[in-house]
XYZ file of C-alpha atoms in Angstrom:
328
model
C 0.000 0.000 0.000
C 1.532 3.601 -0.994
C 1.779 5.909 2.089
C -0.542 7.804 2.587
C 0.695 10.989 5.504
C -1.453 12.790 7.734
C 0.142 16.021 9.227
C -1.794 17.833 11.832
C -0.446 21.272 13.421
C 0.935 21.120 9.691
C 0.944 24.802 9.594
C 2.635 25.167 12.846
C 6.964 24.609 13.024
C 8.041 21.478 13.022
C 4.209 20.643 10.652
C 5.710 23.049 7.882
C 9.100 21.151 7.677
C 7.264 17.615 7.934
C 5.326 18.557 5.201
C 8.030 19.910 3.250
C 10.158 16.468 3.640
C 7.627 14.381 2.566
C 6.637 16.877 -0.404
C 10.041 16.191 -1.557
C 10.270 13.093 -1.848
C 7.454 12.913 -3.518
C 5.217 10.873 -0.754
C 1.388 12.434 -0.875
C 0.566 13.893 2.150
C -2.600 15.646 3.834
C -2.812 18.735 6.001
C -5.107 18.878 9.405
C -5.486 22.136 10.860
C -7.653 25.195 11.308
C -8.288 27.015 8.155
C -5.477 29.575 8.434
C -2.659 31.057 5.595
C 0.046 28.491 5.487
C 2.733 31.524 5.614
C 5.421 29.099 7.619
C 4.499 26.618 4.478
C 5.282 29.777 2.152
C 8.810 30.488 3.866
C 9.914 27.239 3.175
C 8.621 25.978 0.226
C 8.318 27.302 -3.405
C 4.613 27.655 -5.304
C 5.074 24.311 -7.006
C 6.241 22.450 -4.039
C 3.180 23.747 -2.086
C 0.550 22.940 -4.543
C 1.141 19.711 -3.984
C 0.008 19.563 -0.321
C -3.779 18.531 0.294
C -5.190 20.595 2.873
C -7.777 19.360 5.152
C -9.657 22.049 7.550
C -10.467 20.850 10.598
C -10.652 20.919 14.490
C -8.495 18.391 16.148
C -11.579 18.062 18.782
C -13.856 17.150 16.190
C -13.857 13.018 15.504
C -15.854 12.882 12.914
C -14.100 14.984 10.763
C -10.825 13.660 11.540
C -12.062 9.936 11.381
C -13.262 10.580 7.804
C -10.181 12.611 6.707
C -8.265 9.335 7.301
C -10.887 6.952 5.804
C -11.524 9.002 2.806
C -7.697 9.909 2.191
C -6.702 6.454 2.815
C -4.390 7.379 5.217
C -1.756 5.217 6.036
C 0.871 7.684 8.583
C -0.384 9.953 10.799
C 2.788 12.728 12.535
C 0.686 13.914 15.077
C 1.493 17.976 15.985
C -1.250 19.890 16.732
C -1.110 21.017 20.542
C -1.620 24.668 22.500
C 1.817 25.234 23.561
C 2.650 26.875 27.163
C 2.235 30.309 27.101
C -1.266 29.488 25.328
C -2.498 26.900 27.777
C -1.252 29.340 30.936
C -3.304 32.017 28.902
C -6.570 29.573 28.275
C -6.320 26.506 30.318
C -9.771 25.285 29.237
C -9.176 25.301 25.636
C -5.470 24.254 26.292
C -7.142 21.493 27.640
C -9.177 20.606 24.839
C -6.924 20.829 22.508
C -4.109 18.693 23.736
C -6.213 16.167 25.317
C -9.265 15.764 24.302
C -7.120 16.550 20.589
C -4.866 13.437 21.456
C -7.795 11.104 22.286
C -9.948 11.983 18.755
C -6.016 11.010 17.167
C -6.121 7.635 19.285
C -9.688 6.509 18.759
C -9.434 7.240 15.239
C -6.395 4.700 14.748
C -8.001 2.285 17.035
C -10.885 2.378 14.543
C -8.585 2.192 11.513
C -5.806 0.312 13.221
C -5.560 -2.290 9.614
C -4.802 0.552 7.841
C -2.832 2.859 10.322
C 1.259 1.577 9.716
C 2.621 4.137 11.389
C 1.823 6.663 14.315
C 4.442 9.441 15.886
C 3.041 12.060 18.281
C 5.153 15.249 19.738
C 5.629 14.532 23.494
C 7.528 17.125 25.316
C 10.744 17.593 27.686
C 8.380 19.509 29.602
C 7.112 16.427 31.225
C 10.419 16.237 33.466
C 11.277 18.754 35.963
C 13.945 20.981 36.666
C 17.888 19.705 36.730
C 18.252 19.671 40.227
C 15.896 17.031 41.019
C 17.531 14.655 38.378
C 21.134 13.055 38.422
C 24.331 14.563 37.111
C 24.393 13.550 33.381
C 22.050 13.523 30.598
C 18.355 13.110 31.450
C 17.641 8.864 30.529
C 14.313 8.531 28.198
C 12.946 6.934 31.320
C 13.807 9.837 34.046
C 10.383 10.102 36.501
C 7.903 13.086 35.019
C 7.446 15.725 36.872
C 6.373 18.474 35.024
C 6.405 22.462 35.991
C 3.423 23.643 33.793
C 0.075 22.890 32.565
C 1.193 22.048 29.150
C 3.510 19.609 30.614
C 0.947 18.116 32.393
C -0.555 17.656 29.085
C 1.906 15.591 27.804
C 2.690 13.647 30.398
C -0.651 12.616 29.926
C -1.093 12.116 26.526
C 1.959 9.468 27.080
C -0.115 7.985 29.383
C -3.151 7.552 26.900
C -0.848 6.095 24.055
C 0.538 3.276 26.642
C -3.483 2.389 27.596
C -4.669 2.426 23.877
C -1.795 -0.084 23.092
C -2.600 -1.839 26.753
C -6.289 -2.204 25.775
C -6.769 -2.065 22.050
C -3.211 -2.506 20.390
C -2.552 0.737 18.834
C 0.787 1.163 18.471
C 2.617 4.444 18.565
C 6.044 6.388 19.120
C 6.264 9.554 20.955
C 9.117 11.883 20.563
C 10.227 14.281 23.396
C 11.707 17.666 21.537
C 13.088 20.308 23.961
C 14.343 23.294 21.786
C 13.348 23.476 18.475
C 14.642 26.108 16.594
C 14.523 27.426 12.491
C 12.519 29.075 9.966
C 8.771 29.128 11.191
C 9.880 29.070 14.691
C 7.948 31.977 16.059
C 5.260 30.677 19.240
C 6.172 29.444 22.560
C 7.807 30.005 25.530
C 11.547 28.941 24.257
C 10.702 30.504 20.390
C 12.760 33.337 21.226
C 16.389 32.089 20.065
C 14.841 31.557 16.544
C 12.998 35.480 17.136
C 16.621 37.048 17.912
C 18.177 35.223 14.486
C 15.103 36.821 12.817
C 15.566 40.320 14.364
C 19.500 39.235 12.934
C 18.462 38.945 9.798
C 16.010 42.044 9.795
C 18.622 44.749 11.710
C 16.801 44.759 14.652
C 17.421 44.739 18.299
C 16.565 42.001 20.388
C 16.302 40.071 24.105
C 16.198 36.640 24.456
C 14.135 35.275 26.996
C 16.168 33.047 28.928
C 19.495 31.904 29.674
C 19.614 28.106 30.186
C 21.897 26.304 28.437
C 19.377 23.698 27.040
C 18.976 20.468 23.965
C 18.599 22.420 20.397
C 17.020 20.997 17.807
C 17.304 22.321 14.215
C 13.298 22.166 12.551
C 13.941 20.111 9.865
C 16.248 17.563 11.579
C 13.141 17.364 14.069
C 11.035 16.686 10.971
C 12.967 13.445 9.234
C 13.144 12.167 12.708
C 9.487 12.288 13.347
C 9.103 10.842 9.640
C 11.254 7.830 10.589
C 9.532 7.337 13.756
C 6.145 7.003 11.623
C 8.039 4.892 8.921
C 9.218 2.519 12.074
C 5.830 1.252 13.048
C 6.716 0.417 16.273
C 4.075 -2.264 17.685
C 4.047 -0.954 21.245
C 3.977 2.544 22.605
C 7.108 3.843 23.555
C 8.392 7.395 24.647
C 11.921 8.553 23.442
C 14.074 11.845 23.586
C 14.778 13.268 20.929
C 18.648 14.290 21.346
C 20.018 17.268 19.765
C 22.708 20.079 20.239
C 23.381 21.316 24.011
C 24.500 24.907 23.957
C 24.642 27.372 26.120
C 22.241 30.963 24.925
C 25.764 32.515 24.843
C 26.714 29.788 22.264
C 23.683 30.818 20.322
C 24.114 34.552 20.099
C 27.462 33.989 19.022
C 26.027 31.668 16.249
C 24.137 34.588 15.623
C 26.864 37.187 15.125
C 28.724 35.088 12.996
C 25.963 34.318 10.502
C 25.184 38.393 10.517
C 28.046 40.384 12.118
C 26.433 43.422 11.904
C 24.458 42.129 14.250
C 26.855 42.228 16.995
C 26.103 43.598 20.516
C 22.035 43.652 19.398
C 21.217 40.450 20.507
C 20.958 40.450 24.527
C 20.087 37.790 27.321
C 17.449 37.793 29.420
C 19.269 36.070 32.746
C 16.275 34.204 34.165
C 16.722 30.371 34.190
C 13.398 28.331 32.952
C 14.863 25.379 34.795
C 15.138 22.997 31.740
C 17.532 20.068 31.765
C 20.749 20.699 29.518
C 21.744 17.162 28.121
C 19.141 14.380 26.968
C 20.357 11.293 26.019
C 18.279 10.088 22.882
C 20.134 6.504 22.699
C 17.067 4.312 23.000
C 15.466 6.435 20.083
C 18.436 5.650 17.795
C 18.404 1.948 18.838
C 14.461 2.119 17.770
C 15.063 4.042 14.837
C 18.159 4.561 13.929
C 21.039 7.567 13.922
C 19.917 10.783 14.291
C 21.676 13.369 12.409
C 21.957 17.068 13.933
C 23.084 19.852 12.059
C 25.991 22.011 13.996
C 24.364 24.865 15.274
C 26.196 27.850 13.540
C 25.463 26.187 10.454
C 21.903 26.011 11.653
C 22.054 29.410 12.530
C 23.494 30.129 9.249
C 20.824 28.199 7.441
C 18.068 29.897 9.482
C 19.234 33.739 9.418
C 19.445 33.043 5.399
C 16.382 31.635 4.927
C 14.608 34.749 7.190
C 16.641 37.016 5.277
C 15.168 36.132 1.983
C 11.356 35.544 3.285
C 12.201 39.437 4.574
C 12.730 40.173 1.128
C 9.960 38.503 -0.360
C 6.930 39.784 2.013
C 6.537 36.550 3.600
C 7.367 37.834 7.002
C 5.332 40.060 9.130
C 8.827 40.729 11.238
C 6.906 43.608 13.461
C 4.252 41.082 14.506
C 6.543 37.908 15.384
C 9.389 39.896 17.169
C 6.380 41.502 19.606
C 4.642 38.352 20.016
């Protein structure tokens, strides 16, 4: 059977880049979102490239619409994205609520319905189920460290892990969740640690600009994120298991000078904000490679480099509202 993807949060970060993968290698794949512009779609991928994307408008609360969007589609993949990140669940805990839960179970029921023609299901966990550093050991965070999550939105995910594990427990859906701490790149612009990606935009646009925190914390370059979340659908892993998802440790200082190499006139405009967010600074994503293989990571100054270019030319081209996402 030829795969069939299902993206949703396709229009969000890590969604755009997914999409873009797949689009380029030629694999159809569907789009599940809100109606909305796809303007992080735009940034990265030409006219052509994007015509080729189905989009789908929907509500991830809404079963019906999802179940049929996967019967009628054939789907045969499903990279599930969609979520309220943290400042948006602190700001609406109700609908955060909805969203990521109630979101995660339509996902679930819907492959549990489908589950002969489901061959692969990845969801976006979060390192925002674990807690801060100090109540770990020395040494990168294990894929099995105990939760204990500082926010709502962690909360969230912690749960959602816990669904997965019941809905293979009690039905045999099989999934793979992916924990991403920092993700970073074009489209990067929501969420409480969006703001190294917002200071290589202001970079790229001349501006001033203060990141938020100063952890040194896990990056992960967008579309690295992307093929690993691919794989992990492509693996069709028969249980439901929970993985890191590795990257780059660096410090904020590591990033800002990433920054002022990739645009030196940029020098001295990027500053730090020095409040910690209590975030652990090494994962160790082993058990994910052993499931599905290496994971590559881009350096992060060519990262950087890749990102500040890419913002640079969507400046150019009116695909960037630069006012908007630097006060956001």
């Amino acid at each position: 059977m030829a795969e069939h993807f299902l993206v949703t949060g396709a229009l969000g970060c890590i969604g755009a880049w997914t999409v873009k993968r797949l689009v380029d290698e030629g694999v159809p794949v569907w789009t599940y979102d809100l109606p909305g512009e796809p303007r992080r779609l735009r940034l990265i991928m030409g006219d052509d490239a994007l015509a080729k994307v189905r989009f789908v408008d929907g509500d991830i609360t809404d079963f019906s619409t999802f179940d049929r969007t996967v019967a009628d589609h054939g789907i045969t993949h499903v990279v599930h994205l969609a979520a309220f990140q943290v400042p948006f669940v602190k700001a609406d805990p109700l609908q955060g609520l909805k969203v990521n839960m109630l979101g995660s179970a339509v996902v679930l029921e819907t492959l549990r319905k489908h589950k002969d023609q489901i061959k692969g299901y990845v969801y976006a966990s979060s390192t925002a189920v674990y807690g801060p550093p100090n109540l770990y050991p020395p040494g990168s965070l294990a894929h099995d460290a105990p939760p204990i999550p500082m926010n709502l939105y962690g909360v969230h995910k912690q749960a959602g892990e816990g669904m997965a594990r019941i809905y293979w427990q009690d039905y045999g859906v099989g999934s793979i969740g992916l924990r991403p701490c920092v993700v970073y790149g074009p489209g990067r612009d929501q969420g409480m640690t969006s703001t190294p990606t917002k200071a290589m935009l202001a970079a790229a646009a001349g501006r001033s600009y203060r990141i938020s925190f100063s952890d040194t914390l896990v990056y992960q370059y967008a579309d690295d994120a992307a093929r690993a979340f691919i794989r992990a659908a492509r693996t069709g892993n028969q249980r439901a298991s929970v993985y890191n998802l590795g990257g780059t440790s660096a410090s904020v200082a590591e990033v800002v000078r990433a920054i002022e190499t990739a645009a030196p006139e940029a020098k001295g405009m990027i500053t730090v904000n020095p409040v910690q967010i209590g975030v652990t600074p090494e994962i160790d994503s082993s058990e994910l490679e052993r499931a599905i293989g290496k994971v590559q990571w881009i350096a992060l100054h060519e990262g950087v480099r890749q990102t500040i270019a890419t913002l640079r030319a969507g400046i150019q081209a009116g695909k960037l509202d630069v006012d908007r996402i630097l006060a956001a």
